[in-house]
mmCIF file of C-alpha atoms and ligand atoms in Angstrom:
data_model
loop_
_atom_site.group_PDB
_atom_site.id
_atom_site.type_symbol
_atom_site.label_atom_id
_atom_site.label_comp_id
_atom_site.label_asym_id
_atom_site.label_seq_id
_atom_site.Cartn_x
_atom_site.Cartn_y
_atom_site.Cartn_z
ATOM 1 C CA MET A 249 3.386 7.213 -1.527
ATOM 2 C CA ARG A 250 2.073 3.964 -0.110
ATOM 3 C CA ILE A 251 2.648 3.269 3.569
ATOM 4 C CA PHE A 252 3.553 -0.205 4.811
ATOM 5 C CA MET A 253 4.071 -1.182 8.444
ATOM 6 C CA ASP A 254 7.492 -2.623 9.246
ATOM 7 C CA THR A 255 6.622 -5.060 12.007
ATOM 8 C CA ALA A 256 5.529 -8.639 12.640
ATOM 9 C CA ASN A 257 3.605 -7.717 15.795
ATOM 10 C CA ILE A 258 -0.069 -8.439 15.148
ATOM 11 C CA GLU A 259 -1.373 -6.009 17.798
ATOM 12 C CA GLU A 260 0.649 -3.164 16.291
ATOM 13 C CA ILE A 261 -0.606 -4.134 12.834
ATOM 14 C CA ARG A 262 -4.253 -4.201 14.014
ATOM 15 C CA ARG A 263 -3.852 -0.754 15.605
ATOM 16 C CA GLY A 264 -2.159 0.618 12.477
ATOM 17 C CA ALA A 265 -4.668 -0.947 10.081
ATOM 18 C CA ALA A 266 -7.524 0.680 12.021
ATOM 19 C CA LEU A 267 -6.195 4.081 10.903
ATOM 20 C CA GLY A 268 -7.184 3.243 7.331
ATOM 21 C CA VAL A 269 -3.880 4.415 5.829
ATOM 22 C CA VAL A 270 -1.807 1.228 5.893
ATOM 23 C CA ASP A 271 -1.326 -0.343 2.457
ATOM 24 C CA GLY A 272 0.886 -3.318 3.310
ATOM 25 C CA VAL A 273 3.328 -4.881 5.771
ATOM 26 C CA THR A 274 6.986 -5.907 5.661
ATOM 27 C CA THR A 275 8.529 -8.517 7.931
ATOM 28 C CA ASN A 276 12.010 -9.967 8.281
ATOM 29 C CA PRO A 277 13.612 -12.773 10.333
ATOM 30 C CA SER A 278 14.694 -10.355 13.087
ATOM 31 C CA LEU A 279 11.145 -9.003 13.486
ATOM 32 C CA LEU A 280 9.745 -12.569 13.559
ATOM 33 C CA ALA A 281 12.305 -13.675 16.153
ATOM 34 C CA ARG A 282 10.758 -11.190 18.628
ATOM 35 C CA GLU A 283 7.311 -12.748 18.250
ATOM 36 C CA GLY A 284 7.872 -16.400 19.164
ATOM 37 C CA VAL A 285 5.452 -17.668 16.491
ATOM 38 C CA GLN A 286 5.703 -19.668 13.259
ATOM 39 C CA TYR A 287 6.474 -17.419 10.261
ATOM 40 C CA ARG A 288 3.674 -18.827 8.101
ATOM 41 C CA ASP A 289 1.071 -18.557 10.875
ATOM 42 C CA ARG A 290 1.947 -14.925 11.546
ATOM 43 C CA VAL A 291 1.955 -13.972 7.860
ATOM 44 C CA LEU A 292 -1.501 -15.495 7.441
ATOM 45 C CA GLU A 293 -2.716 -13.550 10.500
ATOM 46 C CA ILE A 294 -1.328 -10.359 8.949
ATOM 47 C CA CYS A 295 -2.991 -11.140 5.607
ATOM 48 C CA ALA A 296 -6.331 -11.367 7.426
ATOM 49 C CA VAL A 297 -5.840 -7.838 8.825
ATOM 50 C CA VAL A 298 -4.222 -5.947 5.932
ATOM 51 C CA ASN A 299 -5.389 -6.457 2.362
ATOM 52 C CA GLY A 300 -2.192 -5.487 0.557
ATOM 53 C CA PRO A 301 1.327 -6.689 -0.159
ATOM 54 C CA ILE A 302 2.812 -8.593 2.796
ATOM 55 C CA SER A 303 6.571 -9.252 2.533
ATOM 56 C CA ALA A 304 8.022 -12.464 3.990
ATOM 57 C CA GLU A 305 11.735 -13.172 3.789
ATOM 58 C CA CYS A 306 13.686 -16.178 2.504
ATOM 59 C CA ILE A 307 16.745 -17.387 4.413
ATOM 60 C CA SER A 308 18.218 -19.936 1.972
ATOM 61 C CA THR A 309 21.582 -18.977 0.537
ATOM 62 C CA GLU A 310 21.938 -21.429 -2.384
ATOM 63 C CA LEU A 311 19.950 -21.041 -5.594
ATOM 64 C CA GLU A 312 17.827 -24.200 -5.696
ATOM 65 C CA PRO A 313 16.892 -24.147 -1.982
ATOM 66 C CA LEU A 314 16.183 -20.419 -2.290
ATOM 67 C CA LEU A 315 13.868 -20.961 -5.260
ATOM 68 C CA ALA A 316 12.084 -23.775 -3.435
ATOM 69 C CA GLU A 317 11.696 -21.645 -0.288
ATOM 70 C CA ALA A 318 10.459 -18.640 -2.281
ATOM 71 C CA ARG A 319 7.863 -20.746 -4.112
ATOM 72 C CA ARG A 320 6.704 -22.230 -0.811
ATOM 73 C CA ILE A 321 6.381 -18.785 0.829
ATOM 74 C CA ALA A 322 4.636 -17.289 -2.223
ATOM 75 C CA ALA A 323 2.024 -20.070 -2.019
ATOM 76 C CA TRP A 324 1.040 -19.077 1.547
ATOM 77 C CA HIS A 325 -1.322 -16.340 0.304
ATOM 78 C CA GLU A 326 -1.933 -14.383 -2.902
ATOM 79 C CA ASN A 327 -0.811 -11.131 -1.226
ATOM 80 C CA VAL A 328 2.550 -12.475 -0.119
ATOM 81 C CA VAL A 329 5.625 -10.837 -1.664
ATOM 82 C CA VAL A 330 8.798 -12.862 -1.234
ATOM 83 C CA LYS A 331 11.827 -11.046 0.139
ATOM 84 C CA VAL A 332 15.122 -12.110 -1.412
ATOM 85 C CA PRO A 333 18.428 -10.580 -0.268
ATOM 86 C CA MET A 334 20.568 -8.788 -2.876
ATOM 87 C CA GLY A 335 23.518 -10.789 -4.247
ATOM 88 C CA GLU A 336 24.573 -13.070 -7.109
ATOM 89 C CA VAL A 337 22.302 -15.899 -6.037
ATOM 90 C CA GLY A 338 19.563 -13.407 -5.219
ATOM 91 C CA LEU A 339 19.620 -11.912 -8.717
ATOM 92 C CA GLN A 340 19.442 -15.344 -10.354
ATOM 93 C CA ALA A 341 16.542 -16.233 -8.099
ATOM 94 C CA ILE A 342 14.691 -12.970 -8.820
ATOM 95 C CA LYS A 343 14.977 -13.531 -12.570
ATOM 96 C CA GLN A 344 13.553 -17.046 -12.279
ATOM 97 C CA LEU A 345 10.840 -16.162 -9.760
ATOM 98 C CA ALA A 346 9.721 -13.130 -11.796
ATOM 99 C CA SER A 347 9.383 -15.380 -14.864
ATOM 100 C CA GLU A 348 7.046 -17.564 -12.783
ATOM 101 C CA GLY A 349 4.951 -14.536 -11.811
ATOM 102 C CA ILE A 350 6.192 -14.487 -8.197
ATOM 103 C CA LYS A 351 6.557 -10.976 -6.791
ATOM 104 C CA VAL A 352 9.938 -10.298 -5.188
ATOM 105 C CA ASN A 353 11.002 -7.563 -2.794
ATOM 106 C CA THR A 354 14.796 -7.343 -3.021
ATOM 107 C CA THR A 355 16.023 -6.651 0.481
ATOM 108 C CA LEU A 356 19.337 -5.342 1.842
ATOM 109 C CA ILE A 357 19.793 -2.778 -0.934
ATOM 110 C CA PHE A 358 22.508 -0.241 -0.120
ATOM 111 C CA SER A 359 23.276 1.362 -3.507
ATOM 112 C CA ALA A 360 21.445 2.553 -6.619
ATOM 113 C CA ASN A 361 23.489 0.063 -8.693
ATOM 114 C CA GLN A 362 22.118 -2.806 -6.616
ATOM 115 C CA ALA A 363 18.627 -1.371 -7.115
ATOM 116 C CA LEU A 364 19.161 -1.146 -10.889
ATOM 117 C CA LEU A 365 20.332 -4.767 -11.105
ATOM 118 C CA ALA A 366 17.401 -6.021 -9.032
ATOM 119 C CA ALA A 367 14.991 -4.051 -11.227
ATOM 120 C CA LYS A 368 16.555 -5.503 -14.380
ATOM 121 C CA ALA A 369 16.175 -8.995 -12.924
ATOM 122 C CA GLY A 370 12.456 -8.311 -12.541
ATOM 123 C CA ALA A 371 11.965 -7.475 -8.856
ATOM 124 C CA ALA A 372 8.604 -5.948 -8.002
ATOM 125 C CA TYR A 373 10.243 -3.883 -5.217
ATOM 126 C CA VAL A 374 13.717 -2.867 -4.104
ATOM 127 C CA SER A 375 14.265 -2.002 -0.457
ATOM 128 C CA PRO A 376 17.088 0.473 0.204
ATOM 129 C CA PHE A 377 17.864 0.487 3.944
ATOM 130 C CA ILE A 378 18.167 4.191 4.660
ATOM 131 C CA GLY A 379 18.652 3.983 8.445
ATOM 132 C CA ARG A 380 21.483 1.452 8.248
ATOM 133 C CA LEU A 381 23.183 3.572 5.548
ATOM 134 C CA ASN A 382 22.883 6.676 7.722
ATOM 135 C CA ASP A 383 24.224 4.700 10.710
ATOM 136 C CA ALA A 384 27.286 3.856 8.588
ATOM 137 C CA GLY A 385 27.861 7.543 7.820
ATOM 138 C CA GLN A 386 26.404 7.389 4.299
ATOM 139 C CA ASP A 387 23.420 9.170 2.774
ATOM 140 C CA GLY A 388 20.500 6.745 2.790
ATOM 141 C CA MET A 389 18.110 9.178 1.148
ATOM 142 C CA ALA A 390 20.521 9.604 -1.795
ATOM 143 C CA VAL A 391 19.989 5.923 -2.670
ATOM 144 C CA ILE A 392 16.221 6.486 -2.660
ATOM 145 C CA ARG A 393 16.522 9.588 -4.859
ATOM 146 C CA GLU A 394 18.941 7.943 -7.318
ATOM 147 C CA SER A 395 16.918 4.729 -7.597
ATOM 148 C CA VAL A 396 13.678 6.639 -8.230
ATOM 149 C CA ARG A 397 15.393 8.742 -10.891
ATOM 150 C CA ILE A 398 16.912 5.721 -12.653
ATOM 151 C CA PHE A 399 13.636 3.782 -12.644
ATOM 152 C CA ASP A 400 11.795 6.835 -14.001
ATOM 153 C CA ALA A 401 14.401 7.466 -16.703
ATOM 154 C CA PHE A 402 14.221 3.908 -18.039
ATOM 155 C CA HIS A 403 10.543 3.294 -17.318
ATOM 156 C CA LEU A 404 11.367 0.363 -15.037
ATOM 157 C CA PRO A 405 8.186 -0.846 -13.314
ATOM 158 C CA THR A 406 10.016 -1.816 -10.087
ATOM 159 C CA GLN A 407 8.930 0.191 -7.042
ATOM 160 C CA VAL A 408 11.333 1.803 -4.587
ATOM 161 C CA LEU A 409 10.343 0.710 -1.092
ATOM 162 C CA ALA A 410 12.207 2.798 1.480
ATOM 163 C CA ALA A 411 13.142 0.568 4.430
ATOM 164 C CA SER A 412 15.011 0.931 7.711
ATOM 165 C CA VAL A 413 13.072 4.118 8.454
ATOM 166 C CA ARG A 414 13.992 5.499 11.872
ATOM 167 C CA GLY A 415 11.942 8.665 12.354
ATOM 168 C CA ALA A 416 8.948 10.696 11.199
ATOM 169 C CA ARG A 417 11.133 13.133 9.242
ATOM 170 C CA ASP A 418 12.518 10.194 7.224
ATOM 171 C CA VAL A 419 8.985 9.576 5.955
ATOM 172 C CA THR A 420 8.636 13.151 4.695
ATOM 173 C CA GLU A 421 12.043 12.893 2.999
ATOM 174 C CA CYS A 422 11.060 9.587 1.364
ATOM 175 C CA ALA A 423 7.871 11.116 -0.015
ATOM 176 C CA LEU A 424 9.771 14.162 -1.322
ATOM 177 C CA ALA A 425 12.350 11.838 -2.925
ATOM 178 C CA GLY A 426 9.552 10.070 -4.809
ATOM 179 C CA ALA A 427 9.728 6.698 -3.028
ATOM 180 C CA HIS A 428 6.770 4.599 -4.156
ATOM 181 C CA VAL A 429 6.457 3.054 -0.685
ATOM 182 C CA ALA A 430 7.911 3.633 2.778
ATOM 183 C CA THR A 431 7.783 0.846 5.319
ATOM 184 C CA ILE A 432 7.503 2.325 8.766
ATOM 185 C CA PRO A 433 7.887 0.975 12.299
ATOM 186 C CA SER A 434 4.707 1.261 14.345
ATOM 187 C CA ALA A 435 6.155 3.900 16.702
ATOM 188 C CA VAL A 436 7.051 6.151 13.758
ATOM 189 C CA LEU A 437 3.601 5.751 12.191
ATOM 190 C CA PHE A 438 1.942 6.919 15.417
ATOM 191 C CA GLN A 439 4.475 9.759 15.830
ATOM 192 C CA MET A 440 3.402 11.023 12.402
ATOM 193 C CA ILE A 441 -0.120 11.630 13.722
ATOM 194 C CA GLN A 442 1.079 13.812 16.566
ATOM 195 C CA HIS A 443 1.804 17.515 16.786
ATOM 196 C CA PRO A 444 1.762 19.491 20.054
ATOM 197 C CA LEU A 445 -0.058 22.365 18.343
ATOM 198 C CA THR A 446 -2.837 19.967 17.304
ATOM 199 C CA ASP A 447 -3.252 18.902 20.952
ATOM 200 C CA LYS A 448 -3.116 22.533 22.097
ATOM 201 C CA GLY A 449 -5.622 23.556 19.403
ATOM 202 C CA ILE A 450 -8.100 20.847 20.465
ATOM 203 C CA GLU A 451 -7.744 21.953 24.089
ATOM 204 C CA ILE A 452 -8.481 25.593 23.160
ATOM 205 C CA PHE A 453 -11.455 24.709 20.934
ATOM 206 C CA LEU A 454 -12.962 22.454 23.626
ATOM 207 C CA ARG A 455 -12.500 25.183 26.266
ATOM 208 C CA ASP A 456 -14.067 27.835 24.020
ATOM 209 C CA ALA A 457 -16.913 25.499 23.098
ATOM 210 C CA GLN A 458 -18.012 25.626 26.743
ATOM 211 C CA LYS A 459 -18.810 29.333 26.212
ATOM 212 C CA TYR A 460 -21.739 28.852 23.816
ATOM 213 C CA SER A 461 -24.616 26.500 23.213
ATOM 214 C CA PRO A 462 -23.768 24.087 20.322
ATOM 215 C CA VAL A 463 -27.284 24.226 18.777
HETATM 216 C C1 E4P B 155 12.129 -3.948 5.934
HETATM 217 O O1 E4P B 155 11.828 -4.454 4.890
HETATM 218 C C2 E4P B 155 13.488 -4.087 6.533
HETATM 219 O O2 E4P B 155 13.775 -5.421 6.819
HETATM 220 C C3 E4P B 155 13.568 -3.211 7.762
HETATM 221 O O3 E4P B 155 13.072 -1.925 7.446
HETATM 222 C C4 E4P B 155 14.961 -3.123 8.349
HETATM 223 O O4 E4P B 155 14.937 -2.167 9.365
HETATM 224 P P1 E4P B 155 16.148 -1.998 10.417
HETATM 225 O O5 E4P B 155 17.339 -1.496 9.668
HETATM 226 O O6 E4P B 155 15.635 -0.988 11.404
HETATM 227 O O7 E4P B 155 16.391 -3.350 11.019
#
């Protein structure tokens, strides 16, 4: 499973990228709003740090403006993947953009049927929002499992990108469900490194190492 960082904060991305396990980054308008920077400038900064797919989201709601916005965003950098929200206009846009070779990440996916339609339209990724589904009392991981199974059954090349991840256990569940990618907030990524028994083990080994000469 590939790991993307779900943040637009460049310091977090630098720290995460230094681990050597970050394959890409996803952003959205809410994450950008916290940064107080121009979207394009920040995406280009991210592209200079992480050499992988970097998702940037469209906000237009009508087809022609959405297509124009998506083409403009896609031209920012070769690694940019354009995020298009699920919906009637979104599907029409995905079909057109895919035919032009523009990679689309379909965002705001909340059911396997939405994922199937986005895949049929030619999306490179679908992003089921597991945390928001769980918040609403539904089973977010079920949408990941069902989407993966459907894509496998029909050999659809679209990747399932698990989004709205809220905790370290979610990442394990995503991997077990066969998600191709999980996009993870910085805090969760760093939680994944930690285990109290690792810290305790290091402490014991360092203490015992004082009892002999290392060479
Ligand atoms: C990423 O692509 C999504 O925009 C993000 O994971 C949404 O996360 P949230 O539900 O925590 O806002």
